[in-house]
Coordinates of C-alpha atoms in Angstrom, one line a residue:
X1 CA 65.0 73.0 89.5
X2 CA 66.5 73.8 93.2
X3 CA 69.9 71.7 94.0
X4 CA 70.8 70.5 97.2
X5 CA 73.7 69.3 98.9
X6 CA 74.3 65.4 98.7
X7 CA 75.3 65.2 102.6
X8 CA 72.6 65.4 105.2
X9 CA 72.0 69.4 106.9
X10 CA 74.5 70.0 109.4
X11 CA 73.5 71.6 113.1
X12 CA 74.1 75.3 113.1
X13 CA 75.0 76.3 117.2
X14 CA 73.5 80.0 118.2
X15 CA 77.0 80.9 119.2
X16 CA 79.0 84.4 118.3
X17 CA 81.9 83.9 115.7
X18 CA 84.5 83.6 119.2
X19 CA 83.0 81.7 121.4
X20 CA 82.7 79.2 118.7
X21 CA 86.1 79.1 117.3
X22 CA 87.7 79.7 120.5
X23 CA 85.2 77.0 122.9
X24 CA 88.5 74.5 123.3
X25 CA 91.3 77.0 123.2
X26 CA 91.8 76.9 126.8
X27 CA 91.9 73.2 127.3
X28 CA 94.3 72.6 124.8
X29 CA 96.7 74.7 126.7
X30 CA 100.3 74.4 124.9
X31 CA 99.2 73.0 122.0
X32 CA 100.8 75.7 119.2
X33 CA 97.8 77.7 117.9
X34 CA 99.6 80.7 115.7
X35 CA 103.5 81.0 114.5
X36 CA 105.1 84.0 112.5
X37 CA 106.7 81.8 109.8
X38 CA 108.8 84.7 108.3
X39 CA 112.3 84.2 110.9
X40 CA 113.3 81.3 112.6
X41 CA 112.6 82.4 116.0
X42 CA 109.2 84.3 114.8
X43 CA 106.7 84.8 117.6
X44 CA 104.1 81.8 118.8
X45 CA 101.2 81.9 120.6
X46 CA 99.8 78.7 122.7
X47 CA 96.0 78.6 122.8
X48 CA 95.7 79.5 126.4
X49 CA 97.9 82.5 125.0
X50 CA 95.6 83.3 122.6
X51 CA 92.5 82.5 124.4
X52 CA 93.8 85.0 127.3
X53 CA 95.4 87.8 125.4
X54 CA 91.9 87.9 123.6
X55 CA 90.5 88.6 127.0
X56 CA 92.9 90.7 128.2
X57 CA 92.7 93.0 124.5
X58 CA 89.0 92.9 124.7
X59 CA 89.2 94.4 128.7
X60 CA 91.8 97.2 127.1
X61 CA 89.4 98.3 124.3
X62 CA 86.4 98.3 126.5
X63 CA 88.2 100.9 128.7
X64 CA 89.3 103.0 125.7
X65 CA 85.4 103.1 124.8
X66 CA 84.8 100.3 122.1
X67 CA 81.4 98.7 122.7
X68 CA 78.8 96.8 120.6
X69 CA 78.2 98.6 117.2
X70 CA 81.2 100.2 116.9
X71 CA 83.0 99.2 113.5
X72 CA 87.1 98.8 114.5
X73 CA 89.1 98.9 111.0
X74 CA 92.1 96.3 110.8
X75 CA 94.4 97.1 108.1
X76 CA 97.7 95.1 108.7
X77 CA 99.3 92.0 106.5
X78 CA 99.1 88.3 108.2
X79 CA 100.8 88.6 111.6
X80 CA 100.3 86.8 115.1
X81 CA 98.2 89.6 116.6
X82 CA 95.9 89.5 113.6
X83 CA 93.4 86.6 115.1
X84 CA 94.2 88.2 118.6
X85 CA 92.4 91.5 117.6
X86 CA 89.9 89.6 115.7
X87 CA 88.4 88.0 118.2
X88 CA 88.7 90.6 120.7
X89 CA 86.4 93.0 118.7
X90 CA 83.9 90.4 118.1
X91 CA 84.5 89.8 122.2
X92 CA 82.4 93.1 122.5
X93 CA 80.2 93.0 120.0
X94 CA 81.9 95.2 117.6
X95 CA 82.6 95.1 113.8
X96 CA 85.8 94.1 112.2
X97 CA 86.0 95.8 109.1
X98 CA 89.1 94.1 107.5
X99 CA 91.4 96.1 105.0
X100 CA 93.2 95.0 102.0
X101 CA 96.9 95.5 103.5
X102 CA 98.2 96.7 99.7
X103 CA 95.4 99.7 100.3
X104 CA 96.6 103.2 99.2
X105 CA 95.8 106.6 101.6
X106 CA 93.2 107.4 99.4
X107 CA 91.4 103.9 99.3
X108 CA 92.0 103.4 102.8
X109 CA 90.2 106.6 103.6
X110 CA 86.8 105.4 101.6
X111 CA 86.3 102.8 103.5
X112 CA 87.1 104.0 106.9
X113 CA 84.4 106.8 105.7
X114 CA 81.9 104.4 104.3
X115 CA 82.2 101.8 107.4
X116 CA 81.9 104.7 110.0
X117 CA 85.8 103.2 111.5
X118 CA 85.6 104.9 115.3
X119 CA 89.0 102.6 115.7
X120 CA 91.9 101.5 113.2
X121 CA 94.6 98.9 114.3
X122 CA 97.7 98.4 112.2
X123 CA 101.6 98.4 112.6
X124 CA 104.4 100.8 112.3
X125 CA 105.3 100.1 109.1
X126 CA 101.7 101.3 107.4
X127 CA 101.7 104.5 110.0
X128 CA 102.0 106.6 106.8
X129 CA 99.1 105.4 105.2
X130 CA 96.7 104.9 108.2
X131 CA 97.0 107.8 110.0
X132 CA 96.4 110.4 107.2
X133 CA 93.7 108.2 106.3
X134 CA 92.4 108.0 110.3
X135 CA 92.7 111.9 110.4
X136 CA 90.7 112.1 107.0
X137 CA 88.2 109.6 107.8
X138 CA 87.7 111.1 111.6
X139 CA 88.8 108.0 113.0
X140 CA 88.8 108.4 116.3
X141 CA 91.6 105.6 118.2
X142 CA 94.3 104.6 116.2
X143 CA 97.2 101.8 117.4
X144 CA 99.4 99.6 116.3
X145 CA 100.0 95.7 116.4
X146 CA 103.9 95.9 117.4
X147 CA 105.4 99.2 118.6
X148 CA 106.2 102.8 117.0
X149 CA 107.0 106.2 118.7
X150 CA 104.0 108.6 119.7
X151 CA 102.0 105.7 118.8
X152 CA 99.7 103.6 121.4
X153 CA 100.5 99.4 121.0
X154 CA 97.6 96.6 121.9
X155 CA 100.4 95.4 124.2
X156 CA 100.2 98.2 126.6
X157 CA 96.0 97.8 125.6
X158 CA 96.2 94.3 126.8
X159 CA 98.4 95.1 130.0
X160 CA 94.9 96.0 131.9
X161 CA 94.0 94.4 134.9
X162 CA 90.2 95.1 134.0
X163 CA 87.1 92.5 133.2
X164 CA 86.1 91.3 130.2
X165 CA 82.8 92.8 129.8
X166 CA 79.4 90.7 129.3
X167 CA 77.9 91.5 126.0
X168 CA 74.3 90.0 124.9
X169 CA 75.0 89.1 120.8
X170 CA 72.1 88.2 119.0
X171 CA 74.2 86.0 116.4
X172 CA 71.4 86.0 113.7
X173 CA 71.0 89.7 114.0
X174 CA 74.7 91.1 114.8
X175 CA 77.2 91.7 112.7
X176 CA 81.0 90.1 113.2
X177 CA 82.5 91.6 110.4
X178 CA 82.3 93.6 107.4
X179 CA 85.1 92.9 105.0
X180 CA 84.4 95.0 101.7
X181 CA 83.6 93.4 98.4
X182 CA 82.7 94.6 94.5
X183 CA 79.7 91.8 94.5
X184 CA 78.7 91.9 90.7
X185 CA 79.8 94.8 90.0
X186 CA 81.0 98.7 90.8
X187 CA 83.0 100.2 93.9
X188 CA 83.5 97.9 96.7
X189 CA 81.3 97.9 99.8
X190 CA 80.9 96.5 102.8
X191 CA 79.4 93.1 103.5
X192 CA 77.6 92.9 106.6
X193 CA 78.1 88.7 107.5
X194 CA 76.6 88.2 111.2
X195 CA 78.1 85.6 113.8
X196 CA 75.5 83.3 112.5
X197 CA 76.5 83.3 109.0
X198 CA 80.2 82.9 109.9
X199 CA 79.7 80.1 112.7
X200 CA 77.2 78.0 109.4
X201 CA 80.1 78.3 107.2
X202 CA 81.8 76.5 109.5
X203 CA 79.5 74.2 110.2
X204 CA 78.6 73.9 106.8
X205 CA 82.6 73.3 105.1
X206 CA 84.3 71.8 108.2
X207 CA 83.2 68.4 108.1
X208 CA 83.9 68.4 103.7
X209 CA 87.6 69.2 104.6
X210 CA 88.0 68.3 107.7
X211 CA 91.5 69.2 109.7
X212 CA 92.8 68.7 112.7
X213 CA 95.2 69.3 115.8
X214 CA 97.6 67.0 113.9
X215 CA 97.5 69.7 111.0
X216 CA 99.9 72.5 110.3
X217 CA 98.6 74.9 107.9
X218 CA 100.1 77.7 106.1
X219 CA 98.6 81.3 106.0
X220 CA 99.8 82.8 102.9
X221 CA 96.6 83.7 102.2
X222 CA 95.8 87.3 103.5
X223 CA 93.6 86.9 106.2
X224 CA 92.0 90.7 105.6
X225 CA 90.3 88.5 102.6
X226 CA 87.2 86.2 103.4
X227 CA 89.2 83.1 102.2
X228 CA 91.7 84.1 105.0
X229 CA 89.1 85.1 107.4
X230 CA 86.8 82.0 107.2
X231 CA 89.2 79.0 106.5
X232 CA 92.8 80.2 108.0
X233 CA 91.5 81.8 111.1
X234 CA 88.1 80.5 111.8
X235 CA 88.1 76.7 110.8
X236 CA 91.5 76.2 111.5
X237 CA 91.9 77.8 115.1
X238 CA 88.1 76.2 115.1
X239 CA 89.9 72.9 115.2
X240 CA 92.7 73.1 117.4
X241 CA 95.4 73.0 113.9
X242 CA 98.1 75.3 114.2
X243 CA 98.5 78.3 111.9
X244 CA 101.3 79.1 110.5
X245 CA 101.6 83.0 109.3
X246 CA 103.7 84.5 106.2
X247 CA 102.8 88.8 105.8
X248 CA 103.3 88.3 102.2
X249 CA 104.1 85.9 99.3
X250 CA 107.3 85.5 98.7
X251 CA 108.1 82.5 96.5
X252 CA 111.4 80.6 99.0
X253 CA 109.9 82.2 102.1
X254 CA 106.7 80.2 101.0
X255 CA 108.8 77.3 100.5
X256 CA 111.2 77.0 103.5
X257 CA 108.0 77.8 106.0
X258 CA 106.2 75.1 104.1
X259 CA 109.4 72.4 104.6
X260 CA 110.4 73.6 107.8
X261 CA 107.5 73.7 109.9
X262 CA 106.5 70.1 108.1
X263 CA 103.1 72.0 106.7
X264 CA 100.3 69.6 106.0
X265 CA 97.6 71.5 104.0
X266 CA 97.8 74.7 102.5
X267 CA 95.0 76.9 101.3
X268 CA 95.8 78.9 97.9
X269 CA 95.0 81.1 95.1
X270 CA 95.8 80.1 91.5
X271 CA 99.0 81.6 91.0
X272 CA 100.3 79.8 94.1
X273 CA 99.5 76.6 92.2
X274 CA 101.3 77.8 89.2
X275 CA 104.5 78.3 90.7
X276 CA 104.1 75.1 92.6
X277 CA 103.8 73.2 89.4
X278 CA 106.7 75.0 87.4
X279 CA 109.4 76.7 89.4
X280 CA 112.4 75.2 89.3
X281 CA 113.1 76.4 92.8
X282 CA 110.4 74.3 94.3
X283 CA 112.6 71.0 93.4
X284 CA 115.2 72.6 96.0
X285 CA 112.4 72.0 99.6
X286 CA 111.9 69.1 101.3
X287 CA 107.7 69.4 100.8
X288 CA 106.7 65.6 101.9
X289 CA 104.6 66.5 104.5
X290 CA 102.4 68.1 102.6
X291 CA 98.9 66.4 102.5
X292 CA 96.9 68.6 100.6
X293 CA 96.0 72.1 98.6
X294 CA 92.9 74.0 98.5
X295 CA 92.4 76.2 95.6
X296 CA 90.2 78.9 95.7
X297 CA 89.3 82.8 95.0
X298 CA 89.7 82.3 91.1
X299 CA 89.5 79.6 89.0
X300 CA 91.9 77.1 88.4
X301 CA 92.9 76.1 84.9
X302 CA 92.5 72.0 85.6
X303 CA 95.8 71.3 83.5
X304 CA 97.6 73.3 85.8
X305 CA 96.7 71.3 88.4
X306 CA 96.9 68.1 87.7
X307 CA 100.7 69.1 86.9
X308 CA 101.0 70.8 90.1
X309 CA 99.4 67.6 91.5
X310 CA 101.6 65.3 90.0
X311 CA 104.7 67.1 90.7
X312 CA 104.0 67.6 94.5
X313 CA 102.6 64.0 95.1
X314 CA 99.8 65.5 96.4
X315 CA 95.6 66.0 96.4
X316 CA 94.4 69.5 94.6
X317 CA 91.0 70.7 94.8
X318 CA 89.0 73.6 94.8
X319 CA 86.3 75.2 96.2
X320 CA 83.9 78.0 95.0
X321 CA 82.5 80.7 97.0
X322 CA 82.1 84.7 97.3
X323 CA 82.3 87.6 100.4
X324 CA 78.5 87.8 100.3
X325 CA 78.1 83.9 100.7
X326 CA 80.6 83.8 104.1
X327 CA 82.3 82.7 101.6
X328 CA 82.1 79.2 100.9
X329 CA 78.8 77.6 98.8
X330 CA 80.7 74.8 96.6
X331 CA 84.1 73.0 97.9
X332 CA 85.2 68.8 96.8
X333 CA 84.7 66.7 100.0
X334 CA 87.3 64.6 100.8
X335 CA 85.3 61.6 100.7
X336 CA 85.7 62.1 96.9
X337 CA 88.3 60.4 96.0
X338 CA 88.3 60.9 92.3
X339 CA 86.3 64.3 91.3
X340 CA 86.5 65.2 87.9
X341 CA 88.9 67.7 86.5
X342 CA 88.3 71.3 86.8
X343 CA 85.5 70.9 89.5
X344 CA 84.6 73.4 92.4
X345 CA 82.7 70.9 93.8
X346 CA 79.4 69.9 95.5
X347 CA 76.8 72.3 97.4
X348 CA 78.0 72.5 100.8
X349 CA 75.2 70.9 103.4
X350 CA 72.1 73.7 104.2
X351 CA 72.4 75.1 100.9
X352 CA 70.6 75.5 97.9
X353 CA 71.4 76.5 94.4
X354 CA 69.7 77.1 91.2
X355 CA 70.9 77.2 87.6
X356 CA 69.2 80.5 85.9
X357 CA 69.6 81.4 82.4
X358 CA 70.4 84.4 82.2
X359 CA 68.2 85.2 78.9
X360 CA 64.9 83.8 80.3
X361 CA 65.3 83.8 84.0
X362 CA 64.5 80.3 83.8
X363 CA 66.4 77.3 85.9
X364 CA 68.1 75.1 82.9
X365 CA 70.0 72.1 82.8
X366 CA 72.8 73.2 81.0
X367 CA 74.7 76.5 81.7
X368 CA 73.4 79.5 83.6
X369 CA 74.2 81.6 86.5
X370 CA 74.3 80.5 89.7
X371 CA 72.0 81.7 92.5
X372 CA 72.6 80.4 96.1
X373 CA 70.4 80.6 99.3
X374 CA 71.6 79.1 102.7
X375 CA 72.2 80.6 106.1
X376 CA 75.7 81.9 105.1
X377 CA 74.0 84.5 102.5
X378 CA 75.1 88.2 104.3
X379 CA 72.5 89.7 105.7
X380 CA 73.4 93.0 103.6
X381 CA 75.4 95.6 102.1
X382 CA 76.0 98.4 104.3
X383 CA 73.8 101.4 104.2
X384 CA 73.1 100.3 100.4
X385 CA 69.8 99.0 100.5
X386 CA 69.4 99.2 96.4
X387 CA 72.5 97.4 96.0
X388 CA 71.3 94.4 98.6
X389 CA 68.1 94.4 96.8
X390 CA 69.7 93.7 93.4
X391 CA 71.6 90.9 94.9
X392 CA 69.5 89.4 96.7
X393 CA 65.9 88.9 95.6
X394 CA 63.0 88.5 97.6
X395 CA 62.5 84.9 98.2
X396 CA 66.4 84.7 99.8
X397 CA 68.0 83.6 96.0
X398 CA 71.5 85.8 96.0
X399 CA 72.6 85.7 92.3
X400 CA 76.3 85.2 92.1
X401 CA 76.7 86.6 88.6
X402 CA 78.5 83.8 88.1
X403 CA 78.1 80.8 85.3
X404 CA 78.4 77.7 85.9
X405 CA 76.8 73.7 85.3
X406 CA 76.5 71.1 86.8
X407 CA 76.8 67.1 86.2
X408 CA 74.5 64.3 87.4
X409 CA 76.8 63.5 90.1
X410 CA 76.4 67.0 91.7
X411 CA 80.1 68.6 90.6
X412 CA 79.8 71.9 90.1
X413 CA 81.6 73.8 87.8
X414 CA 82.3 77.4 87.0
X415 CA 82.4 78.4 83.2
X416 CA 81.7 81.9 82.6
X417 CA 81.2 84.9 84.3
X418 CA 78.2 87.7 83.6
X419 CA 80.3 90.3 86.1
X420 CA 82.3 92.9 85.0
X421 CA 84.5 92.3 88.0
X422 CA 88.4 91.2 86.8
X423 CA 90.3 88.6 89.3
X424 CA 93.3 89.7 89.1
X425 CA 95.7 86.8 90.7
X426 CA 92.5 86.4 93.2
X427 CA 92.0 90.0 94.5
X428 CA 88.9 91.8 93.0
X429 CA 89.8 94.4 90.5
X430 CA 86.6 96.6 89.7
X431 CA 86.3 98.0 86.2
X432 CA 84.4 100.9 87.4
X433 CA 86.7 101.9 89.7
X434 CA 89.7 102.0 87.5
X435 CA 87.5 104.1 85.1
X436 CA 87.1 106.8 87.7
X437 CA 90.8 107.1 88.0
X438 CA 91.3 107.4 84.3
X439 CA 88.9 109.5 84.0
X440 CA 90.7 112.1 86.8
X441 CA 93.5 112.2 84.3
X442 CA 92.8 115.8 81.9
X443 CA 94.5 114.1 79.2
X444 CA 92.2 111.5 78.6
X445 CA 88.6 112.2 77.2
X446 CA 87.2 108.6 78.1
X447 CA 88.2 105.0 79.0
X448 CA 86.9 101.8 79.4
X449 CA 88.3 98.7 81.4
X450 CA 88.0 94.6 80.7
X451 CA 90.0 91.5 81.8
X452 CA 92.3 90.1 79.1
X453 CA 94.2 87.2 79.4
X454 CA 98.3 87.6 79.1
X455 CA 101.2 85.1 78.3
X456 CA 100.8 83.2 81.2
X457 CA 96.9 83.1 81.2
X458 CA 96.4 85.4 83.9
X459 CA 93.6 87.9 83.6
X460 CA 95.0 91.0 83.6
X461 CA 93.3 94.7 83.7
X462 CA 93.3 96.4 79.9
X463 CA 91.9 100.2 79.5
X464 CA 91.0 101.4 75.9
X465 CA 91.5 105.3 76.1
X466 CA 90.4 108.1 74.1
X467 CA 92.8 111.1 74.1
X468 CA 91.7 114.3 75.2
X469 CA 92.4 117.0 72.1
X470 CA 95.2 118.1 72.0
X471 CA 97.1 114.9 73.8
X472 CA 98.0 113.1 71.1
X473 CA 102.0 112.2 72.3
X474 CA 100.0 110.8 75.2
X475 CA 102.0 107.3 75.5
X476 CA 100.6 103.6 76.8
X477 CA 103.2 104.0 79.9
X478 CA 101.7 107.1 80.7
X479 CA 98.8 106.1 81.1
X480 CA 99.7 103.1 83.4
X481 CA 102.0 105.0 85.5
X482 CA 99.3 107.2 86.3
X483 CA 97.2 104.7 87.4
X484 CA 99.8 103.0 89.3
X485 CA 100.0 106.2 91.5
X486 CA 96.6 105.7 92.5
X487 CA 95.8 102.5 93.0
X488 CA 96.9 99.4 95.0
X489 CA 99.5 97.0 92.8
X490 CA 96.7 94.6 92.0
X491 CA 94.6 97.3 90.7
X492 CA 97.5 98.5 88.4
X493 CA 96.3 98.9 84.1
X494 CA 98.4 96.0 82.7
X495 CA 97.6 96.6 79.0
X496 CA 96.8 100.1 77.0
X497 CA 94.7 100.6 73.6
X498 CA 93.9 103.8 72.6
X499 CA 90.5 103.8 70.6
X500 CA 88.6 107.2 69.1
X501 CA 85.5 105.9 70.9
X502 CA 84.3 104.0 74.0
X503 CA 81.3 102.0 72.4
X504 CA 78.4 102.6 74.9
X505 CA 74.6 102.1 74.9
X506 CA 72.0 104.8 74.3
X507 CA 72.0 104.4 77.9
X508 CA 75.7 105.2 78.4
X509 CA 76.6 101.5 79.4
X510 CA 79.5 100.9 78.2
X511 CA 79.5 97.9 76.0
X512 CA 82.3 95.4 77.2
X513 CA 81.2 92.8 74.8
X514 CA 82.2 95.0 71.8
X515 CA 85.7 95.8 73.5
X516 CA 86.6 92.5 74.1
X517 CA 85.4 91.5 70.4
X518 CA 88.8 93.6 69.1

């Protein structure tokens, strides 16, 4: 059985990604478009100041040789420039290829190798990661966002007096942006979403959620992410709201920008929602005008937030949605005005879903994984044609890997999951990945990695370890600290069992189920 949206197809414009978010920029002229909300007097940008600095930072990379094609890494936390750069690639026909700002040298320098990065833009204070990584890689332009000795900015980019150049996108056909994603499973790659598939997100999720110039929304969210990318810079500068930018989460940073810039929605991950509904500290900020919270990127335990709902005085929902799907498939319209607990919603309009169980590849009516087709499904993985094909089969079906039902009201909800991959407070933590590392260490023989769930509920990455002979002293903090050295903080091993033997297949597959049996 195929499922369809409840609300009537949506028009889709043949527009690329800027042209579309930015059509009303210049006409609403002083009306706030981005704010840093770290410092009091943080920078702000109009949208006639954002429309023109994107033209003047697309003339400035024209001149230092950026043209259509060319992949342009951006590894920086949420800033002002961020959206700035964004669109200014995409001006040209270029490919962002957004970076996880927590990136290590060593992981940074994969994906500028696997993306082909001819530019990188960042800011001083990741200079010691990027350009080791840029010289590594091959990267050939490296600046940054704000200003550094020996180091070119996009301010002195953007001081050009030259055109804008004309560039013929084929927005079905060209990629905008290649963020980089673990899909099911494995080491992340890069997730080739065209200007269409970003501009029918929009068009698809915008009118369930709708916002507004009236709105003030908070960017805690990274925007490297495709939550970020699609809801806090797309949809929201879509709409004339004005964006309001935090580099990191800090718990009273999060909570003074939300009270003093009289925030209306805020888009979160799970943990956000936890601290919203039990901190004390949150009892201290003034947070009336807050209207709403969208939870996303993990799911949301439903008890958690109705607390969090109850505290706050205010609407929680949640949406549902991966890299390879733009991202969003599932999200709770605000027409509903009383969805059942726990849900991720309905199918966004243009999109259809089936429920596959896994055993039979059969569509059943009770639990089974979730496979989506609509015009926001990526057109591919990069140069990873096997891996596409195993995602997405030949009649359009991407199969999320995902398990979920749904009810006769058409509420969605997630229930299980057949990928290996951990969430790990909403970033992607990929077993396979953290098995490499251990298995770089000479003291350990084999490993094997799962999501377990702590104290708190969070899932958490565990490694079960054989020792190598001879290592027998080799201790559970070891092992973590050597992981910690070579991975991002996210990725970090969180729990250590040492086990004589990693229980694998004939195969070699290593058998997960058995480990988390223990």
């Amino acid at each position: 059985m195929i499922h369809r949206s409840p609300l009537p197809d949506v028009e889709i414009p043949d527009l690329p990604v800027h042209s579309y978010v930015l059509a009303g920029a210049r006409e609403r002229g002083d009306h706030l478009a981005v704010v840093d909300g770290s410092k009091p007097d943080g920078l702000r940008l109009t949208y006639g100041q954002l429309d023109a600095a994107v033209g003047r930072l697309a003339a400035g990379l024209h001149q230092e040789g950026l043209g259509k094609g060319d992949v342009l890494a951006l590894f920086s936390p949420n800033t002002v420039a961020y959206p700035v750069v964004f669109y200014a690639t995409t001006t040209l026909g270029a490919i962002v290829s957004t970076v996880n700002a927590l990136y290590t040298t060593e992981e940074l320098t994969t994906q500028l190798r696997d993306s082909g990065a001819r530019f990188l833009i960042t800011i001083s204070l990741f200079l010691d990661r990027a350009v080791p990584a840029a010289e590594a890689a091959g990267v050939e332009h490296v600046f940054v966002c704000d200003t550094a000795p020996g180091h070119r900015s996009i301010l002195e980019l953007m001081a050009t007096d030259g055109p804008v150049p004309e560039v013929e996108i084929n927005p079905a056909e060209d990629v905008a942006v290649m963020p980089y994603s673990s899909g099911t499973t494995g080491k992340a790659k890069g997730v080739m979403l065209t200007h269409r598939n970003i501009v029918a997100n929009m068009a698809q999720a915008g009118g369930m959620q709708p916002t507004g110039p009236e709105d003030r929304i908070l960017a805690i969210l990274p925007m490297f992410h495709i939550y970020g990318i699609t809801v806090l810079l797309n949809h929201a500068l879509r709409c004339g709201t004005t964006v309001v930018v935090l580099p990191r989460f800090e718990l009273e940073q999060f909570l003074t920008a939300l009270a003093e810039h009289r925030v209306t929605k805020v888009p979160v991950a799970p943990p956000i929602v936890l601290a919203l509904a039990k901190h004390p500290v949150v009892d201290r900020f003034d947070l009336s005008a807050l209207k709403s919270v969208l939870c996303a990127a993990a799911p949301l335990d439903a008890d958690t937030g109705h607390l969090c709902a109850t505290r706050l005085g205010v609407r929680i929902t949640q949406g549902y949605g991966m890299t390879e799907l733009s991202p969003v498939s599932h999200v709770v319209p605000d027409s509903d005005e009383h969805p059942p607990e726990g849900t991720v919603g309905k199918l966004v309009p243009n999109t259809e879903c089936r429920i596959v169980d896994p055993a039979t590849g059969q569509d059943t009516d009770g639990a089974g994984e979730l496979w989506i087709r609509g015009p926001q499904v990526m057109k591919g993985y990069f140069a990873r044609g096997a891996d596409t094909a195993a995602m997405i089969d030949e009649d359009g079906w991407l199969h999320t890997g995902d398990i979920g039902r749904v009810d006769a009201e058409g509420n969605f909800f997630i229930v299980d999951r057949l990928k290996e991959l951990i969430k790990y407070k909403g970033y992607q933590v990929p077993p396979a990945e953290l098995e490499a590392v251990l298995l770089s260490d000479p003291r350990v023989a084999d490993a094997a990695v799962i999501g377990v769930r702590d104290a708190e509920g969070e899932e958490v990455p565990k490694a079960f370890v054989v020792r190598a002979p001879g290592q027998e002293a080799l201790a559970e903090r070891e092992v973590m600290e050597f992981v910690a050295g070579k991975v991002a903080p996210y990725k970090k091993i969180r729990v250590v069992e040492f086990i004589d033997a990693v229980p694998r297949a004939l195969s070699g597959k290593i058998l997960r189920r058995e480990l988390r049996g223990r």
